[in-house]
Structures are given as structure tokens and as C-alpha cells.
């Protein structure tokens, strides 16, 4: 079966999803791709985002992400989590106005299967990710003018 690429936005269980240039090897139509994505989300939802929508915003369980990261590093399981975070708009391929985490001068944000760097769309996710990573963090910064140095994370 040839790979299909889809672009679609949809609402499911109170969450807004946007699949841009989403690759689907399992679907012949957008409807099939959306249904399959919903199944994946249902399976991982409790572990990753829980039931948490706080004041209208999704609360990501970054502690659970790091458990999965340590268990499935580089494996398809972890990349399914990342695909959900991209579809929810928590992670983005766009650098401008988004956040990154630096450790020992290296970017440590999540990456795609193809090792493409992703960026946090929300400050609080970048800060929480940095705090829970267990790595020495030089800084968390937004590609604009806001920089949080590693020693200031506790206050953030």
C-alpha cells in the first residue's frame, strides 16, 4: 500500500487536533486516517495527557513522557506519543516564537522519528519538560527575546 499524506483538523473528546502532512500507511481515506488516529489517542491518552483539560488548556503529563522516553527511546511507541503532541499543537516544527531547552549547549527538545527537532508551543511545557528531564539545563528560551537560565527554573 502506498503512503497517504493527509491534512485535516477535527475535534475529538474535547480536544482539537490538526494533522498536517500526516503520513498514513494504514488508511485509504482521510476518514480512515482520522479513525485510526482516534484509536491511537484513546490508547495513549491516559498515560500522556490524562483527562486533564485545566481552564480550557491541555495539561501534559511530562513525568509520564519521560517514563516512556526511558522505556521506548527511539522506538515507535515513543513516536506515537510525539505525533499526538504535534497534533494537539503542544509541539511544533516551527522554531519562530516557540520554546527550546538547552543542556550543555545542545538542544534537548523531543524529536521526530527522522530526528527532526521539535519546539514547544507553550512556555509552561518547556519549563516542565526541563525540570523533569533530570539533565543539567543551561536555559529554556523562546526564539524571540525571552530566556530562562537553568538556575532560574525553580522560580519559573
CSV table of N, CA and C in Angstrom, one decimal:
chain,number,residue,atom,x,y,z
A,1,UNK,N,0.8,-1.2,0.0
A,1,UNK,CA,0.0,0.0,0.0
A,1,UNK,C,0.9,1.2,0.0
A,2,UNK,N,0.6,2.2,-0.8
A,2,UNK,CA,1.3,3.5,-0.8
A,2,UNK,C,1.0,4.3,0.4
A,3,UNK,N,1.9,5.1,0.8
A,3,UNK,CA,1.7,6.0,1.9
A,3,UNK,C,0.8,7.2,1.5
A,4,UNK,N,-0.2,7.5,2.3
A,4,UNK,CA,-1.0,8.7,2.1
A,4,UNK,C,-0.6,9.8,3.0
A,5,UNK,N,-0.7,11.0,2.5
A,5,UNK,CA,-0.4,12.2,3.3
A,5,UNK,C,-1.7,12.9,3.5
A,6,UNK,N,-2.1,13.3,4.7
A,6,UNK,CA,-3.4,14.0,4.9
A,6,UNK,C,-3.2,15.3,5.6
A,7,UNK,N,-4.1,16.2,5.4
A,7,UNK,CA,-4.2,17.5,6.1
A,7,UNK,C,-5.6,17.6,6.6
A,8,UNK,N,-5.8,17.6,7.9
A,8,UNK,CA,-7.2,17.7,8.4
A,8,UNK,C,-7.2,18.2,9.8
A,9,UNK,N,-8.2,18.9,10.1
A,9,UNK,CA,-8.5,19.4,11.5
A,9,UNK,C,-9.8,18.7,12.0
A,10,UNK,N,-9.8,18.3,13.3
A,10,UNK,CA,-11.0,17.7,13.8
A,10,UNK,C,-11.0,17.9,15.3
A,11,UNK,N,-12.2,17.8,15.8
A,11,UNK,CA,-12.5,17.8,17.3
A,11,UNK,C,-12.8,16.4,17.7
A,12,UNK,N,-12.2,16.0,18.8
A,12,UNK,CA,-12.5,14.6,19.4
A,12,UNK,C,-12.3,14.7,20.9
A,13,UNK,N,-13.4,14.3,21.6
A,13,UNK,CA,-13.3,14.2,23.0
A,13,UNK,C,-12.9,15.5,23.7
A,14,UNK,N,-13.3,16.6,23.1
A,14,UNK,CA,-13.0,17.9,23.6
A,14,UNK,C,-11.6,18.4,23.2
A,15,UNK,N,-10.9,17.7,22.5
A,15,UNK,CA,-9.5,18.1,22.0
A,15,UNK,C,-9.5,18.5,20.6
A,16,UNK,N,-8.9,19.6,20.2
A,16,UNK,CA,-8.7,20.0,18.8
A,16,UNK,C,-7.4,19.4,18.3
A,17,UNK,N,-7.6,18.6,17.2
A,17,UNK,CA,-6.4,18.0,16.5
A,17,UNK,C,-6.2,18.6,15.2
A,18,UNK,N,-4.9,18.8,14.8
A,18,UNK,CA,-4.6,19.2,13.4
A,18,UNK,C,-3.5,18.3,12.9
A,19,UNK,N,-3.8,17.6,11.9
A,19,UNK,CA,-2.9,16.7,11.3
A,19,UNK,C,-2.4,17.3,10.0
A,20,UNK,N,-1.2,17.8,9.9
A,20,UNK,CA,-0.6,18.5,8.7
A,20,UNK,C,0.4,17.6,8.1
A,21,UNK,N,0.2,17.3,6.9
A,21,UNK,CA,1.1,16.4,6.1
A,21,UNK,C,1.4,15.1,6.9
A,22,UNK,N,0.3,14.6,7.5
A,22,UNK,CA,0.4,13.4,8.3
A,22,UNK,C,0.5,12.2,7.4
A,23,UNK,N,1.5,11.3,7.6
A,23,UNK,CA,1.7,10.2,6.8
A,23,UNK,C,0.9,9.0,7.4
A,24,UNK,N,0.1,8.4,6.5
A,24,UNK,CA,-0.8,7.3,7.0
A,24,UNK,C,-0.5,6.1,6.0
A,25,UNK,N,0.1,5.1,6.5
A,25,UNK,CA,0.3,3.9,5.7
A,25,UNK,C,-0.9,2.9,5.8
A,26,UNK,N,-1.8,3.2,6.7
A,26,UNK,CA,-2.8,2.3,7.1
A,26,UNK,C,-4.2,2.7,6.5
A,27,UNK,N,-4.3,3.9,5.9
A,27,UNK,CA,-5.6,4.4,5.5
A,27,UNK,C,-5.7,4.8,4.0
A,28,UNK,N,-6.8,4.5,3.5
A,28,UNK,CA,-7.1,4.9,2.1
A,28,UNK,C,-7.8,6.2,1.9
A,29,UNK,N,-8.3,6.7,3.1
A,29,UNK,CA,-9.1,8.0,3.0
A,29,UNK,C,-8.8,8.8,4.3
A,30,UNK,N,-9.2,10.0,4.2
A,30,UNK,CA,-9.0,10.9,5.4
A,30,UNK,C,-9.8,10.4,6.6
A,31,UNK,N,-11.0,9.9,6.3
A,31,UNK,CA,-11.9,9.3,7.4
A,31,UNK,C,-11.2,8.2,8.1
A,32,UNK,N,-10.6,7.3,7.3
A,32,UNK,CA,-9.9,6.1,7.9
A,32,UNK,C,-8.7,6.6,8.7
A,33,UNK,N,-8.0,7.5,8.2
A,33,UNK,CA,-6.8,8.1,9.0
A,33,UNK,C,-7.2,8.7,10.3
A,34,UNK,N,-8.3,9.5,10.2
A,34,UNK,CA,-8.8,10.1,11.5
A,34,UNK,C,-9.3,9.1,12.5
A,35,UNK,N,-10.0,8.1,12.0
A,35,UNK,CA,-10.4,7.0,12.9
A,35,UNK,C,-9.3,6.2,13.5
A,36,UNK,N,-8.3,6.0,12.8
A,36,UNK,CA,-7.1,5.3,13.3
A,36,UNK,C,-6.3,6.2,14.3
A,37,UNK,N,-6.2,7.5,14.0
A,37,UNK,CA,-5.6,8.4,14.9
A,37,UNK,C,-6.4,8.5,16.2
A,38,UNK,N,-7.7,8.5,16.2
A,38,UNK,CA,-8.5,8.5,17.4
A,38,UNK,C,-8.2,7.2,18.2
A,39,UNK,N,-8.1,6.1,17.6
A,39,UNK,CA,-7.8,4.9,18.3
A,39,UNK,C,-6.4,5.0,19.0
A,40,UNK,N,-5.4,5.5,18.3
A,40,UNK,CA,-4.1,5.7,18.9
A,40,UNK,C,-4.2,6.7,20.1
A,41,UNK,N,-5.0,7.8,19.9
A,41,UNK,CA,-5.1,8.8,21.0
A,41,UNK,C,-5.8,8.1,22.2
A,42,UNK,N,-6.9,7.4,22.0
A,42,UNK,CA,-7.6,6.7,23.1
A,42,UNK,C,-6.7,5.8,23.9
A,43,UNK,N,-5.8,5.1,23.2
A,43,UNK,CA,-4.9,4.1,23.8
A,43,UNK,C,-3.9,4.9,24.7
A,44,UNK,N,-3.3,6.0,24.2
A,44,UNK,CA,-2.3,6.7,24.9
A,44,UNK,C,-2.8,7.8,25.8
A,45,UNK,N,-4.0,8.2,25.6
A,45,UNK,CA,-4.5,9.4,26.3
A,45,UNK,C,-4.2,9.5,27.8
A,46,UNK,N,-4.6,8.4,28.5
A,46,UNK,CA,-4.5,8.4,29.9
A,46,UNK,C,-3.0,8.5,30.4
A,47,UNK,N,-2.1,7.9,29.7
A,47,UNK,CA,-0.7,8.0,30.0
A,47,UNK,C,-0.1,9.3,29.7
A,48,UNK,N,-0.5,9.9,28.6
A,48,UNK,CA,0.2,11.1,28.2
A,48,UNK,C,-0.5,12.4,28.7
A,49,UNK,N,-1.7,12.6,28.3
A,49,UNK,CA,-2.4,13.9,28.7
A,49,UNK,C,-3.4,13.6,29.7
A,50,UNK,N,-3.6,12.4,30.1
A,50,UNK,CA,-4.6,12.1,31.2
A,50,UNK,C,-6.0,12.7,30.7
A,51,UNK,N,-6.8,13.0,31.7
A,51,UNK,CA,-8.1,13.6,31.4
A,51,UNK,C,-8.0,15.1,31.6
A,52,UNK,N,-6.8,15.6,31.6
A,52,UNK,CA,-6.5,17.0,32.1
A,52,UNK,C,-6.8,18.0,31.0
A,53,UNK,N,-7.8,18.7,31.2
A,53,UNK,CA,-8.0,20.0,30.5
A,53,UNK,C,-8.3,21.0,31.6
A,54,UNK,N,-7.3,21.9,31.9
A,54,UNK,CA,-7.3,22.8,33.0
A,54,UNK,C,-7.6,24.2,32.5
A,55,UNK,N,-8.7,24.8,32.8
A,55,UNK,CA,-9.0,26.1,32.4
A,55,UNK,C,-9.0,26.2,30.8
A,56,UNK,N,-9.5,25.1,30.2
A,56,UNK,CA,-9.5,25.1,28.7
A,56,UNK,C,-8.2,24.7,28.1
A,57,UNK,N,-7.2,24.4,28.8
A,57,UNK,CA,-5.9,24.1,28.2
A,57,UNK,C,-5.5,22.6,28.6
A,58,UNK,N,-4.9,21.9,27.7
A,58,UNK,CA,-4.4,20.6,27.9
A,58,UNK,C,-3.2,20.6,28.8
A,59,UNK,N,-3.2,19.7,29.8
A,59,UNK,CA,-2.1,19.6,30.7
A,59,UNK,C,-1.4,18.3,30.4
A,60,UNK,N,-0.1,18.4,29.9
A,60,UNK,CA,0.6,17.2,29.5
A,60,UNK,C,1.3,16.7,30.7
A,61,UNK,N,1.3,15.4,30.9
A,61,UNK,CA,2.0,14.7,31.9
A,61,UNK,C,3.4,14.4,31.5
A,62,UNK,N,4.3,15.4,31.7
A,62,UNK,CA,5.7,15.2,31.2
A,62,UNK,C,6.4,14.2,32.0
A,63,UNK,N,6.1,13.9,33.2
A,63,UNK,CA,6.7,12.8,34.0
A,63,UNK,C,6.4,11.5,33.3
A,64,UNK,N,5.2,11.3,32.9
A,64,UNK,CA,4.9,10.0,32.1
A,64,UNK,C,5.6,10.0,30.8
A,65,UNK,N,5.8,11.1,30.2
A,65,UNK,CA,6.5,11.2,28.9
A,65,UNK,C,7.9,10.6,29.1
A,66,UNK,N,8.6,11.1,30.2
A,66,UNK,CA,10.0,10.7,30.5
A,66,UNK,C,10.0,9.2,30.9
A,67,UNK,N,9.0,8.7,31.5
A,67,UNK,CA,9.0,7.2,31.7
A,67,UNK,C,9.0,6.5,30.4
A,68,UNK,N,8.1,6.9,29.5
A,68,UNK,CA,8.0,6.3,28.2
A,68,UNK,C,9.3,6.5,27.4
A,69,UNK,N,9.9,7.7,27.5
A,69,UNK,CA,11.2,8.0,26.9
A,69,UNK,C,12.2,7.1,27.3
A,70,UNK,N,12.3,6.8,28.6
A,70,UNK,CA,13.4,5.9,29.1
A,70,UNK,C,13.1,4.4,28.7
A,71,UNK,N,11.8,4.1,28.6
A,71,UNK,CA,11.4,2.7,28.3
A,71,UNK,C,11.5,2.5,26.7
A,72,UNK,N,11.1,3.4,25.9
A,72,UNK,CA,11.0,3.2,24.5
A,72,UNK,C,11.9,4.1,23.6
A,73,UNK,N,12.9,4.6,24.2
A,73,UNK,CA,13.8,5.6,23.5
A,73,UNK,C,14.1,5.1,22.0
A,74,UNK,N,13.7,6.0,21.1
A,74,UNK,CA,14.0,5.7,19.7
A,74,UNK,C,13.0,4.7,19.0
A,75,UNK,N,12.0,4.2,19.8
A,75,UNK,CA,11.1,3.2,19.2
A,75,UNK,C,9.8,3.9,18.8
A,76,UNK,N,9.0,3.1,18.1
A,76,UNK,CA,7.8,3.6,17.5
A,76,UNK,C,6.8,4.0,18.6
A,77,UNK,N,6.8,3.3,19.7
A,77,UNK,CA,5.9,3.7,20.8
A,77,UNK,C,6.0,5.2,21.2
A,78,UNK,N,7.2,5.6,21.4
A,78,UNK,CA,7.5,7.0,21.8
A,78,UNK,C,7.1,7.9,20.7
A,79,UNK,N,7.3,7.6,19.5
A,79,UNK,CA,7.0,8.5,18.4
A,79,UNK,C,5.4,8.6,18.2
A,80,UNK,N,4.7,7.6,18.7
A,80,UNK,CA,3.2,7.8,18.7
A,80,UNK,C,2.8,8.9,19.6
A,81,UNK,N,3.5,8.9,20.8
A,81,UNK,CA,3.2,10.0,21.8
A,81,UNK,C,3.5,11.3,21.2
A,82,UNK,N,4.7,11.4,20.5
A,82,UNK,CA,5.1,12.7,19.9
A,82,UNK,C,4.1,13.1,18.8
A,83,UNK,N,3.6,12.2,18.0
A,83,UNK,CA,2.7,12.5,17.0
A,83,UNK,C,1.4,13.1,17.6
A,84,UNK,N,1.0,12.6,18.7
A,84,UNK,CA,-0.2,13.1,19.4
A,84,UNK,C,0.1,14.6,19.9
A,85,UNK,N,1.2,14.8,20.5
A,85,UNK,CA,1.6,16.1,20.9
A,85,UNK,C,1.7,17.1,19.8
A,86,UNK,N,2.1,16.7,18.6
A,86,UNK,CA,2.2,17.6,17.5
A,86,UNK,C,0.7,17.9,17.0
A,87,UNK,N,-0.1,16.8,17.0
A,87,UNK,CA,-1.5,17.0,16.5
A,87,UNK,C,-2.3,17.9,17.4
A,88,UNK,N,-1.9,17.9,18.7
A,88,UNK,CA,-2.6,18.8,19.7
A,88,UNK,C,-2.0,20.2,19.7
A,89,UNK,N,-1.0,20.4,19.0
A,89,UNK,CA,-0.4,21.7,19.0
A,89,UNK,C,0.5,22.0,20.2
A,90,UNK,N,0.9,21.0,20.9
A,90,UNK,CA,1.8,21.2,22.1
A,90,UNK,C,3.3,21.3,21.6
A,91,UNK,N,3.6,20.5,20.5
A,91,UNK,CA,4.9,20.5,19.9
A,91,UNK,C,4.7,21.0,18.5
A,92,UNK,N,5.7,21.7,17.9
A,92,UNK,CA,5.6,22.2,16.6
A,92,UNK,C,7.0,22.0,15.8
A,93,UNK,N,6.9,22.0,14.5
A,93,UNK,CA,8.1,22.0,13.7
A,93,UNK,C,8.6,23.4,13.5
A,94,UNK,N,7.8,24.4,13.9
A,94,UNK,CA,8.2,25.8,13.7
A,94,UNK,C,9.0,26.3,14.8
A,95,UNK,N,10.1,26.9,14.5
A,95,UNK,CA,11.0,27.5,15.5
A,95,UNK,C,10.5,28.9,16.0
A,96,UNK,N,10.1,29.7,15.2
A,96,UNK,CA,9.7,31.1,15.5
A,96,UNK,C,8.7,31.2,16.6
A,97,UNK,N,8.9,31.9,17.6
A,97,UNK,CA,8.0,32.2,18.7
A,97,UNK,C,7.7,31.0,19.6
A,98,UNK,N,8.5,29.9,19.3
A,98,UNK,CA,8.3,28.7,20.2
A,98,UNK,C,9.5,28.5,21.1
A,99,UNK,N,9.5,27.5,22.0
A,99,UNK,CA,10.4,27.4,23.0
A,99,UNK,C,11.3,26.2,22.8
A,100,UNK,N,12.6,26.3,23.3
A,100,UNK,CA,13.5,25.2,23.2
A,100,UNK,C,14.3,25.1,24.6
A,101,UNK,N,14.8,23.9,24.8
A,101,UNK,CA,15.5,23.6,26.1
A,101,UNK,C,17.0,23.2,25.7
A,102,UNK,N,17.9,23.9,26.3
A,102,UNK,CA,19.4,23.7,26.1
A,102,UNK,C,20.0,23.0,27.3
A,103,UNK,N,20.8,22.0,27.0
A,103,UNK,CA,21.6,21.3,28.0
A,103,UNK,C,23.0,21.1,27.5
A,104,UNK,N,24.0,21.6,28.2
A,104,UNK,CA,25.4,21.6,27.8
A,104,UNK,C,25.6,22.1,26.4
A,105,UNK,N,24.8,23.1,26.0
A,105,UNK,CA,24.9,23.7,24.7
A,105,UNK,C,24.2,23.0,23.6
A,106,UNK,N,23.5,21.9,24.0
A,106,UNK,CA,22.8,21.1,22.9
A,106,UNK,C,21.3,21.3,23.1
A,107,UNK,N,20.6,21.2,22.0
A,107,UNK,CA,19.1,21.2,22.0
A,107,UNK,C,18.6,19.8,22.5
A,108,UNK,N,17.7,19.8,23.5
A,108,UNK,CA,17.3,18.5,24.0
A,108,UNK,C,15.7,18.4,23.9
A,109,UNK,N,15.1,19.2,23.0
A,109,UNK,CA,13.7,19.0,22.8
A,109,UNK,C,13.4,17.7,22.2
A,110,UNK,N,12.1,17.2,22.3
A,110,UNK,CA,11.8,16.0,21.6
A,110,UNK,C,12.0,16.1,20.1
A,111,UNK,N,12.2,14.9,19.5
A,111,UNK,CA,12.4,14.9,18.0
A,111,UNK,C,11.5,13.9,17.4
A,112,UNK,N,11.3,14.0,16.1
A,112,UNK,CA,10.5,13.1,15.3
A,112,UNK,C,11.3,11.8,15.1
A,113,UNK,N,10.7,10.8,14.4
A,113,UNK,CA,11.3,9.6,14.0
A,113,UNK,C,12.5,9.9,13.2
A,114,UNK,N,12.5,10.9,12.3
A,114,UNK,CA,13.6,11.2,11.4
A,114,UNK,C,14.6,12.2,12.1
A,115,UNK,N,14.5,12.3,13.4
A,115,UNK,CA,15.4,13.2,14.2
A,115,UNK,C,15.2,14.7,13.9
A,116,UNK,N,14.0,15.0,13.4
A,116,UNK,CA,13.8,16.5,13.2
A,116,UNK,C,13.4,17.1,14.5
A,117,UNK,N,14.1,18.2,14.8
A,117,UNK,CA,13.8,18.8,16.1
A,117,UNK,C,12.4,19.5,16.2
A,118,UNK,N,11.8,19.3,17.3
A,118,UNK,CA,10.5,19.9,17.6
A,118,UNK,C,10.6,21.0,18.6
A,119,UNK,N,9.7,21.9,18.7
A,119,UNK,CA,9.7,23.1,19.6
A,119,UNK,C,8.4,23.1,20.4
A,120,UNK,N,8.5,23.6,21.6
A,120,UNK,CA,7.4,23.7,22.5
A,120,UNK,C,6.6,24.9,22.1
A,121,UNK,N,5.3,24.8,22.0
A,121,UNK,CA,4.5,26.0,21.7
A,121,UNK,C,4.1,26.8,22.9
A,122,UNK,N,4.2,26.1,24.1
A,122,UNK,CA,3.8,26.8,25.3
A,122,UNK,C,5.0,26.8,26.3
A,123,UNK,N,5.2,28.0,26.9
A,123,UNK,CA,6.3,28.2,27.9
A,123,UNK,C,6.2,27.1,29.0
A,124,UNK,N,5.0,26.9,29.6
A,124,UNK,CA,4.9,26.0,30.7
A,124,UNK,C,5.3,24.6,30.4
A,125,UNK,N,5.1,24.1,29.1
A,125,UNK,CA,5.6,22.8,28.8
A,125,UNK,C,7.1,22.7,28.7
A,126,UNK,N,7.7,23.7,28.1
A,126,UNK,CA,9.2,23.7,28.0
A,126,UNK,C,9.8,23.7,29.4
A,127,UNK,N,9.2,24.5,30.3
A,127,UNK,CA,9.8,24.6,31.7
A,127,UNK,C,9.6,23.3,32.4
A,128,UNK,N,8.4,22.7,32.3
A,128,UNK,CA,8.1,21.4,33.0
A,128,UNK,C,9.0,20.3,32.4
A,129,UNK,N,9.1,20.3,31.1
A,129,UNK,CA,10.0,19.3,30.5
A,129,UNK,C,11.4,19.4,31.0
A,130,UNK,N,11.9,20.7,31.0
A,130,UNK,CA,13.3,20.9,31.5
A,130,UNK,C,13.4,20.5,33.0
A,131,UNK,N,12.5,20.8,33.8
A,131,UNK,CA,12.5,20.4,35.2
A,131,UNK,C,12.6,18.9,35.4
A,132,UNK,N,11.7,18.2,34.7
A,132,UNK,CA,11.6,16.8,34.9
A,132,UNK,C,12.6,15.9,34.1
A,133,UNK,N,13.4,16.6,33.2
A,133,UNK,CA,14.3,15.8,32.4
A,133,UNK,C,15.4,15.1,33.1
A,134,UNK,N,15.8,15.7,34.3
A,134,UNK,CA,16.9,15.2,35.0
A,134,UNK,C,18.3,15.6,34.5
A,135,UNK,N,18.3,16.4,33.4
A,135,UNK,CA,19.5,16.8,32.8
A,135,UNK,C,19.9,18.2,33.4
A,136,UNK,N,21.2,18.5,33.3
A,136,UNK,CA,21.6,19.9,33.7
A,136,UNK,C,21.1,20.8,32.5
A,137,UNK,N,20.3,21.8,32.9
A,137,UNK,CA,19.8,22.7,31.9
A,137,UNK,C,20.5,24.0,31.9
A,138,UNK,N,21.0,24.4,30.7
A,138,UNK,CA,21.6,25.7,30.6
A,138,UNK,C,20.6,26.8,30.6
A,139,UNK,N,19.6,26.6,29.7
A,139,UNK,CA,18.5,27.6,29.6
A,139,UNK,C,17.3,27.0,28.8
A,140,UNK,N,16.2,27.7,29.0
A,140,UNK,CA,15.0,27.5,28.2
A,140,UNK,C,14.7,28.8,27.6
A,141,UNK,N,14.6,28.8,26.3
A,141,UNK,CA,14.4,30.1,25.7
A,141,UNK,C,13.4,30.0,24.5
A,142,UNK,N,12.8,31.2,24.2
A,142,UNK,CA,11.9,31.3,23.1
A,142,UNK,C,12.6,32.0,22.0
A,143,UNK,N,12.4,31.6,20.8
A,143,UNK,CA,13.0,32.2,19.6
A,143,UNK,C,12.4,33.6,19.4
A,144,UNK,N,12.7,34.4,20.3
A,144,UNK,CA,12.4,35.9,20.3
A,144,UNK,C,13.3,36.5,21.3
A,145,UNK,N,12.7,36.9,22.5
A,145,UNK,CA,13.6,37.6,23.4
A,145,UNK,C,13.5,37.1,24.9
A,146,UNK,N,12.8,36.0,25.1
A,146,UNK,CA,12.6,35.5,26.5
A,146,UNK,C,13.6,34.3,26.7
A,147,UNK,N,14.4,34.5,27.7
A,147,UNK,CA,15.4,33.4,28.1
A,147,UNK,C,15.3,33.2,29.6
A,148,UNK,N,15.2,31.9,30.0
A,148,UNK,CA,15.2,31.5,31.4
A,148,UNK,C,16.4,30.6,31.6
A,149,UNK,N,17.3,31.1,32.4
A,149,UNK,CA,18.5,30.4,32.7
A,149,UNK,C,18.2,29.2,33.6
A,150,UNK,N,19.1,28.1,33.5
A,150,UNK,CA,18.9,26.9,34.3
A,150,UNK,C,18.7,27.1,35.7
A,151,UNK,N,19.5,28.1,36.3
A,151,UNK,CA,19.4,28.3,37.8
A,151,UNK,C,18.1,29.0,38.2
A,152,UNK,N,17.3,29.5,37.2
A,152,UNK,CA,16.0,30.2,37.5
A,152,UNK,C,14.8,29.3,37.3
A,153,UNK,N,15.0,28.0,36.9
A,153,UNK,CA,13.9,27.1,36.6
A,153,UNK,C,13.0,26.9,37.8
A,154,UNK,N,13.5,26.9,39.0
A,154,UNK,CA,12.7,26.6,40.2
A,154,UNK,C,11.7,27.7,40.4
A,155,UNK,N,12.1,28.9,40.0
A,155,UNK,CA,11.2,30.1,40.1
A,155,UNK,C,10.2,30.2,39.0
A,156,UNK,N,10.4,29.5,37.9
A,156,UNK,CA,9.6,29.7,36.7
A,156,UNK,C,8.2,29.0,36.9
